[in-house]
Structures are given as C-alpha cells and as structure tokens.
Tab-separated table of C-alpha atoms in Angstrom:
chain	number	residue	atom	x	y	z
A	21	MET	CA	-28.362	22.733	-2.189
A	22	LEU	CA	-25.808	19.904	-1.935
A	23	SER	CA	-24.425	18.573	-5.220
A	24	ASN	CA	-22.467	15.546	-6.328
A	25	LEU	CA	-18.904	15.989	-7.493
A	26	GLY	CA	-19.902	14.458	-10.823
A	27	ASP	CA	-17.393	15.387	-13.541
A	28	PHE	CA	-15.832	18.126	-11.381
A	29	LYS	CA	-12.590	16.253	-10.807
A	30	ARG	CA	-9.925	18.795	-9.885
A	31	THR	CA	-7.347	19.776	-12.468
A	32	HIS	CA	-5.144	21.764	-10.069
A	33	THR	CA	-4.674	22.216	-6.333
A	34	CYS	CA	-5.276	25.532	-4.572
A	35	GLY	CA	-1.528	26.141	-4.455
A	36	ASP	CA	-0.709	25.378	-8.113
A	37	LEU	CA	-1.850	28.301	-10.224
A	38	ARG	CA	0.495	31.100	-11.349
A	39	LYS	CA	0.616	33.891	-13.926
A	40	GLU	CA	1.764	31.296	-16.449
A	41	ASP	CA	-1.666	29.626	-16.192
A	42	LEU	CA	-3.571	32.699	-17.430
A	43	ASN	CA	-6.821	31.931	-19.302
A	44	LYS	CA	-6.718	28.225	-18.455
A	45	GLU	CA	-10.044	26.622	-17.567
A	46	VAL	CA	-9.575	24.863	-14.235
A	47	ILE	CA	-11.502	22.876	-11.644
A	48	LEU	CA	-10.590	23.356	-7.981
A	49	ASN	CA	-11.877	21.504	-4.917
A	50	GLY	CA	-11.415	22.646	-1.339
A	51	TRP	CA	-12.734	24.243	1.834
A	52	VAL	CA	-14.138	27.757	2.010
A	53	GLN	CA	-11.694	29.814	4.059
A	54	LYS	CA	-13.496	33.165	3.785
A	55	ARG	CA	-16.361	34.660	1.780
A	56	ARG	CA	-16.691	38.380	1.030
A	57	ASP	CA	-19.739	39.864	-0.684
A	58	TYR	CA	-19.263	43.242	-2.377
A	59	GLY	CA	-22.760	43.575	-3.774
A	60	GLY	CA	-22.354	42.494	-7.363
A	61	VAL	CA	-19.251	40.388	-6.802
A	62	ILE	CA	-18.506	37.560	-4.343
A	63	PHE	CA	-14.935	36.667	-3.376
A	64	ILE	CA	-14.146	33.272	-1.816
A	65	ASP	CA	-10.765	32.142	-0.490
A	66	LEU	CA	-10.624	28.443	-1.347
A	67	ARG	CA	-8.189	26.333	0.667
A	68	ASP	CA	-6.668	22.872	0.524
A	69	ARG	CA	-3.457	21.534	2.021
A	70	TYR	CA	-1.438	22.954	-0.876
A	71	GLY	CA	-2.487	26.596	-0.518
A	72	VAL	CA	-5.238	29.190	-1.013
A	73	THR	CA	-6.707	30.520	-4.268
A	74	GLN	CA	-9.062	33.496	-4.545
A	75	ILE	CA	-12.324	32.684	-6.332
A	76	VAL	CA	-14.442	35.414	-7.958
A	77	ILE	CA	-18.156	35.126	-8.824
A	78	ASN	CA	-19.316	37.989	-11.052
A	79	GLU	CA	-22.846	39.304	-11.638
A	80	GLU	CA	-23.291	37.621	-15.010
A	81	HIS	CA	-23.233	34.147	-13.452
A	82	GLU	CA	-26.422	34.504	-11.444
A	83	GLU	CA	-26.830	30.807	-10.603
A	84	ALA	CA	-23.261	30.613	-9.308
A	85	ARG	CA	-23.843	33.800	-7.275
A	86	VAL	CA	-26.896	32.284	-5.588
A	87	VAL	CA	-24.897	29.196	-4.590
A	88	GLY	CA	-21.848	31.247	-3.586
A	89	ASP	CA	-24.005	33.466	-1.400
A	90	THR	CA	-24.876	30.457	0.781
A	91	CYS	CA	-21.242	29.365	1.283
A	92	ARG	CA	-19.855	29.601	4.792
A	93	PRO	CA	-16.435	28.781	6.353
A	94	GLU	CA	-15.436	25.111	5.989
A	95	TYR	CA	-18.059	24.300	3.367
A	96	VAL	CA	-16.567	21.838	0.882
A	97	VAL	CA	-16.974	23.074	-2.682
A	98	ALA	CA	-15.917	22.392	-6.251
A	99	VAL	CA	-15.617	25.231	-8.761
A	100	LEU	CA	-15.154	25.575	-12.515
A	101	GLY	CA	-13.610	28.747	-13.882
A	102	LYS	CA	-10.886	30.586	-15.772
A	103	VAL	CA	-7.560	31.837	-14.393
A	104	MET	CA	-7.286	35.617	-14.569
A	105	LEU	CA	-4.653	38.153	-13.528
A	106	ARG	CA	-5.567	40.215	-10.476
A	107	PRO	CA	-6.111	43.918	-11.167
A	108	ASP	CA	-3.266	46.324	-10.427
A	109	GLY	CA	-3.168	47.141	-6.730
A	110	PHE	CA	-4.987	43.972	-5.715
A	111	ARG	CA	-2.020	41.629	-5.732
A	112	ASN	CA	-1.875	39.575	-2.532
A	113	GLU	CA	1.617	40.179	-1.129
A	114	ILE	CA	1.157	37.475	1.532
A	115	GLN	CA	0.652	34.908	-1.221
A	116	VAL	CA	3.160	36.523	-3.569
A	117	VAL	CA	5.249	33.359	-3.938
A	118	THR	CA	2.186	31.196	-4.562
A	119	THR	CA	-1.184	32.306	-5.954
A	120	GLY	CA	-1.099	36.025	-5.113
A	121	ASP	CA	-0.938	37.191	-8.733
A	122	ILE	CA	-4.044	35.375	-9.977
A	123	GLU	CA	-7.686	34.700	-9.212
A	124	VAL	CA	-10.187	32.282	-10.731
A	125	HIS	CA	-13.364	33.757	-12.236
A	126	ILE	CA	-15.855	30.927	-11.955
A	127	SER	CA	-18.918	30.041	-13.981
A	128	GLU	CA	-20.131	27.185	-11.775
A	129	ILE	CA	-19.823	26.205	-8.114
A	130	ARG	CA	-21.052	23.037	-6.420
A	131	ILE	CA	-21.427	22.665	-2.659
A	132	LEU	CA	-20.318	19.112	-1.832
A	133	ASN	CA	-20.914	19.407	1.904
A	134	THR	CA	-21.958	22.016	4.436
A	135	ALA	CA	-20.448	22.644	7.866
A	136	LEU	CA	-21.520	24.034	11.199
A	137	THR	CA	-19.791	27.208	12.345
A	138	PRO	CA	-16.372	25.934	13.497
A	139	PRO	CA	-15.307	26.577	17.125
A	140	PHE	CA	-12.244	28.425	15.820
A	141	MET	CA	-10.996	29.812	12.520
A	142	ILE	CA	-8.697	27.552	10.509
A	143	ASP	CA	-5.946	30.148	10.502
A	144	ASP	CA	-2.451	30.283	12.015
A	145	SER	CA	-2.997	33.873	13.173
A	146	ILE	CA	-5.816	32.838	15.536
A	147	GLU	CA	-4.780	31.919	19.095
A	148	VAL	CA	-6.713	28.858	20.291
A	149	ALA	CA	-6.483	27.106	23.672
A	150	GLU	CA	-4.824	23.705	23.427
A	151	ASP	CA	-7.751	21.838	25.022
A	152	ILE	CA	-10.076	23.216	22.340
A	153	ARG	CA	-7.608	22.306	19.595
A	154	LEU	CA	-7.342	18.745	20.902
A	155	LYS	CA	-11.109	18.380	21.300
A	156	TYR	CA	-11.537	19.350	17.639
A	157	ARG	CA	-8.367	17.705	16.386
A	158	TYR	CA	-9.769	17.069	12.908
A	159	LEU	CA	-10.168	20.842	12.506
A	160	ASP	CA	-6.803	21.624	14.089
A	161	LEU	CA	-5.132	19.337	11.550
A	162	ARG	CA	-6.447	21.570	8.764
A	163	ARG	CA	-4.389	24.506	10.051
A	164	PRO	CA	-1.419	25.348	7.796
A	165	GLU	CA	1.090	25.199	10.678
A	166	LEU	CA	0.191	21.634	11.637
A	167	GLN	CA	0.110	20.543	8.019
A	168	ARG	CA	3.572	22.043	7.484
A	169	ASN	CA	4.872	20.196	10.571
A	170	ILE	CA	3.470	16.858	9.399
A	171	MET	CA	4.836	17.337	5.882
A	172	LEU	CA	8.233	18.351	7.332
A	173	ARG	CA	8.332	15.106	9.284
A	174	SER	CA	7.488	13.179	6.115
A	175	THR	CA	10.314	14.946	4.268
A	176	LEU	CA	12.731	14.249	7.124
A	177	THR	CA	11.832	10.541	7.181
A	178	LYS	CA	12.303	10.336	3.406
A	179	SER	CA	15.733	11.994	3.687
A	180	ILE	CA	16.811	9.607	6.449
A	181	ARG	CA	15.785	6.556	4.399
A	182	GLU	CA	17.513	7.826	1.260
A	183	TYR	CA	20.748	8.554	3.120
A	184	MET	CA	20.814	5.278	5.070
A	185	LEU	CA	20.138	3.203	1.957
A	186	SER	CA	22.868	5.094	0.083
A	187	GLN	CA	25.280	3.943	2.827
A	188	ASP	CA	24.222	0.268	2.415
A	189	PHE	CA	22.145	0.142	5.593
A	190	VAL	CA	19.201	-2.264	5.476
A	191	ASP	CA	15.766	-1.117	6.678
A	192	ILE	CA	14.523	-3.876	9.019
A	193	GLU	CA	11.185	-3.819	10.821
A	194	THR	CA	11.026	-5.432	14.282
A	195	PRO	CA	7.943	-6.686	16.195
A	196	PHE	CA	5.566	-4.461	18.186
A	197	LEU	CA	4.632	-7.333	20.535
A	198	THR	CA	7.448	-8.958	22.452
A	199	LYS	CA	8.648	-10.255	25.809
A	200	SER	CA	8.999	-7.818	28.669
A	201	THR	CA	12.542	-6.514	29.191
A	202	PRO	CA	13.865	-4.728	32.311
A	203	GLU	CA	14.392	-1.067	31.479
A	204	GLY	CA	13.859	2.280	33.155
A	205	ALA	CA	10.071	2.416	32.816
A	206	ARG	CA	7.065	0.120	33.026
A	207	ASP	CA	5.924	-1.759	29.930
A	208	TYR	CA	2.600	-1.368	28.203
A	209	LEU	CA	1.005	-4.824	28.127
A	210	ALA	CA	-1.288	-6.484	25.581
A	211	PRO	CA	-3.226	-9.581	26.737
A	212	SER	CA	-2.842	-12.777	24.719
A	213	ARG	CA	-6.155	-14.269	23.559
A	214	VAL	CA	-4.776	-17.804	23.064
A	215	ASN	CA	-2.718	-17.888	26.276
A	216	ALA	CA	-5.069	-16.902	29.091
A	217	GLY	CA	-3.476	-14.810	31.832
A	218	LYS	CA	-0.359	-14.057	29.778
A	219	PHE	CA	0.640	-10.810	28.106
A	220	TYR	CA	2.822	-9.407	25.384
A	221	ALA	CA	4.805	-6.250	26.101
A	222	ARG	CA	5.185	-3.242	23.798
A	223	PRO	CA	8.913	-2.630	23.181
A	224	GLN	CA	10.448	0.313	25.028
A	225	SER	CA	13.222	0.259	22.426
A	226	PRO	CA	14.391	-2.151	19.693
A	227	GLN	CA	17.480	-3.105	21.724
A	228	VAL	CA	16.842	-6.873	21.986
A	229	PHE	CA	16.137	-7.193	18.275
A	230	LYS	CA	19.204	-5.116	17.450
A	231	GLU	CA	21.406	-7.608	19.297
A	232	LEU	CA	19.723	-10.554	17.542
A	233	LEU	CA	20.253	-8.955	14.138
A	234	MET	CA	23.918	-8.190	14.862
A	235	MET	CA	24.532	-11.818	15.823
A	236	GLY	CA	22.576	-12.857	12.739
A	237	GLY	CA	25.088	-11.119	10.479
A	238	PHE	CA	23.422	-7.800	9.650
A	239	ASP	CA	26.312	-5.416	10.227
A	240	LYS	CA	24.546	-2.278	8.891
A	241	PHE	CA	20.839	-1.833	9.527
A	242	TYR	CA	18.411	0.759	10.814
A	243	GLN	CA	14.745	1.330	11.514
A	244	ILE	CA	12.411	4.226	12.223
A	245	VAL	CA	10.352	2.627	14.965
A	246	ARG	CA	7.601	3.406	17.476
A	247	CYS	CA	8.519	2.816	21.120
A	248	SER	CA	6.301	2.817	24.235
A	249	ARG	CA	7.089	3.585	27.852
A	250	ASP	CA	4.506	3.650	30.634
A	251	GLU	CA	5.939	6.534	32.632
A	252	ASP	CA	4.882	9.927	33.921
A	253	LEU	CA	4.716	12.723	31.382
A	254	ARG	CA	7.592	15.207	31.338
A	255	SER	CA	8.479	18.081	29.074
A	256	ASP	CA	10.574	15.813	26.835
A	257	ARG	CA	8.736	12.503	27.259
A	258	GLN	CA	5.412	10.979	26.335
A	259	PRO	CA	3.949	7.441	26.379
A	260	GLU	CA	4.945	6.712	22.785
A	261	PHE	CA	7.584	8.202	20.544
A	262	THR	CA	9.487	7.507	17.338
A	263	GLN	CA	13.125	6.485	17.462
A	264	LEU	CA	15.756	6.226	14.749
A	265	ASP	CA	17.725	3.119	15.659
A	266	ILE	CA	20.972	2.336	13.859
C-alpha cells in the first residue's frame, strides 16, 4: 500500500496551522504519532519537528479510511485535507499555543513508508534507558526534547556569531590536523598517507593558531571550534567538545 509523494508537496508544517487558517486546503507530511479508531472516524496525530497536528478521517472518505486503518506509529504519510475548528470541549489544552484549536479533515492519505514497531514511543513522557536510546539514536533524535536541545544550540551559535560580528570580531577557521602540542591530555592522532610512520594530531585547543593570528595582526577574532582530548571520561569531560575561542 506504499505510494509515491507525487504532487503531495507539503504546504504547511505540523506546527503551522491556527484558527486563522480555517477552511484552507492543506498538504501535510510527517510521522504517525498515534492512531485512534472510533468506529466511523479515525484520528491520527501527525508529527514533524515543528509540532503535532490532529488528522481526522470521516466515514464519507472510504478509501482514505482503509489506508488510515493500516497506519501504525512512525509510518511516514502525506495527507490532503481542509483545516477545521475542533468541536467545543475537544480543544487540546496541551497544544493550546500551537495547533490545539484546529484539526485537518482529510480526503486523501498516502503512506510513503512503513515502520516496524519502535522499541520505545517517540514521546518525552516515556522513560527510556540511555543504552536503548543510544542504540536507536535515529529514533531518539525524533523526540521533541532532543530536537529542542539541538535547535537551542543552533540559536545560541547564531546569537554568538551575530554579537561577535557586531563587535568587529572576525570569524576565522583553524586546521583540524596539526602538530602535536604538550598539554594536559594525550592527542588523538591521524596517520599521514604520504609520510609513512608520521602522524597529524587533532588540536586539543586552538591555542597555537590563536598566537599565530595575534602576531599576524588580527587583534579581534573568534571561532566556534571542535577540540579533541584523549583522556578518561568524567562528568564534565568527553573526548571531543566545542569551544568558543576569542
């Protein structure tokens, strides 16, 4: 029952729609979060990284109901439908600031890909052991909490760059392969293909390059750089980390 996306290119994300979009015809793409069958009507919570929208398949769309009845968690689907106001008393208070006032009554649904039953629900309220989360990292990354953390980091990096550039700092990238320097930890080494028996080192910090740049006349510069240290894990340390160097 798999279909091609075809002309079902999304018009909105699953976090876009509001009361102001009433009666719009929309196309949404996403993962099936939950499916609930109430006899004549099927409800599907459709999720992407922007949010969740409730999808409704009514009795009159029999072909869509047949397809919707086969949907399971993490199936990838595309839907075509119209934005409607939720009935009184059925407003989703959890999603009140996003899509809690509306639902999409669909006339067509296409399953783009199926999925096996996931080892855990893609939901922040579900407690999952860390070893399971890491084993299925691609599923863990779909969880809203992790997506919020990654997007927060992106926003933070953007803010740092905007502020530093506003203060006339220059963003300068320094090499990832360099000469070993004596610091507090061991270096990670990368063998050189053209110089047998010799190795590059991964920088533990951009210190050497910072001194070169200062002597070269760059009085205000910064970089957001990956650093590597081959040392034992501690609560505040890991083999690689990101450093803001100014």
